[in-house]
């Protein structure tokens, strides 16, 4: 663990703090990642389950997979990593959390300044007319159909080959450009454009902390790499920060 006073001083001086999380933080809640050796993409074909072409070819297969993932997400609980980020939002005045996760755990933990770059597995919308559904569909043998137009309803997550929501992406680039401290947590740093964000922050002079048990392609660029799970690393950072501030 390399949490020391350098990081705490950066936090004390920071006007804006930005965080980017990936599947690694939810792994501690028992949810699978995608790109680890035991992740989803080692067992499943992402072009079948997480692309528009895959959905059009076999929508029921895709819905069943998302239904199963939703059940797992409901059964999981936010862990100390998610909860630490909620506490950081209270401790720091300009704190913005961007996540690539669609599992709703940050929201359930209580994060408010939260931006879901890849959507949310519990939201869906009509492929045809776009109307939104906050679904609690039980998927057995039918694809959910839009009440308004009869089109197929799809999960509101960003699939391969699709653009990230432009409004959220715009805010993400804005904060990456102006933050003083940037945390990249539990992300493989392989999925663009999210993976670009810490590089932008670094170019603008921000102090970058990577928290990931494993090295990533971003590691050589980080100012500080903490090779621990997010729950341990963030708990220690908060503890030391409070100690220094006497709170
Ligand atoms: Zn519709």
Tab-separated table of C-alpha atoms and ligand atoms in Angstrom, residues 125-133 145-153, ligand 1:
chain	number	residue	atom	x	y	z
A	125	UNK	CA	-36.266	1.622	-23.880
A	126	UNK	CA	-38.134	0.874	-27.056
A	127	UNK	CA	-35.880	0.147	-29.994
A	128	UNK	CA	-38.450	1.686	-32.313
A	129	UNK	CA	-39.914	4.802	-30.641
A	130	UNK	CA	-37.315	5.321	-27.892
A	131	UNK	CA	-39.797	5.607	-25.016
A	132	UNK	CA	-38.158	4.754	-21.705
A	133	UNK	CA	-39.156	1.955	-19.401
A	145	UNK	CA	-42.852	-5.249	-26.334
A	146	UNK	CA	-43.541	-1.509	-26.267
A	147	UNK	CA	-47.071	-0.566	-25.108
A	148	UNK	CA	-47.085	2.449	-27.409
A	149	UNK	CA	-45.816	1.197	-30.739
A	150	UNK	CA	-45.365	-2.565	-30.477
A	151	UNK	CA	-41.594	-2.319	-31.039
A	152	UNK	CA	-39.102	-4.470	-29.146
A	153	UNK	CA	-37.846	-3.116	-25.838
B	1	LIG	ZN1	-42.203	2.029	-28.832
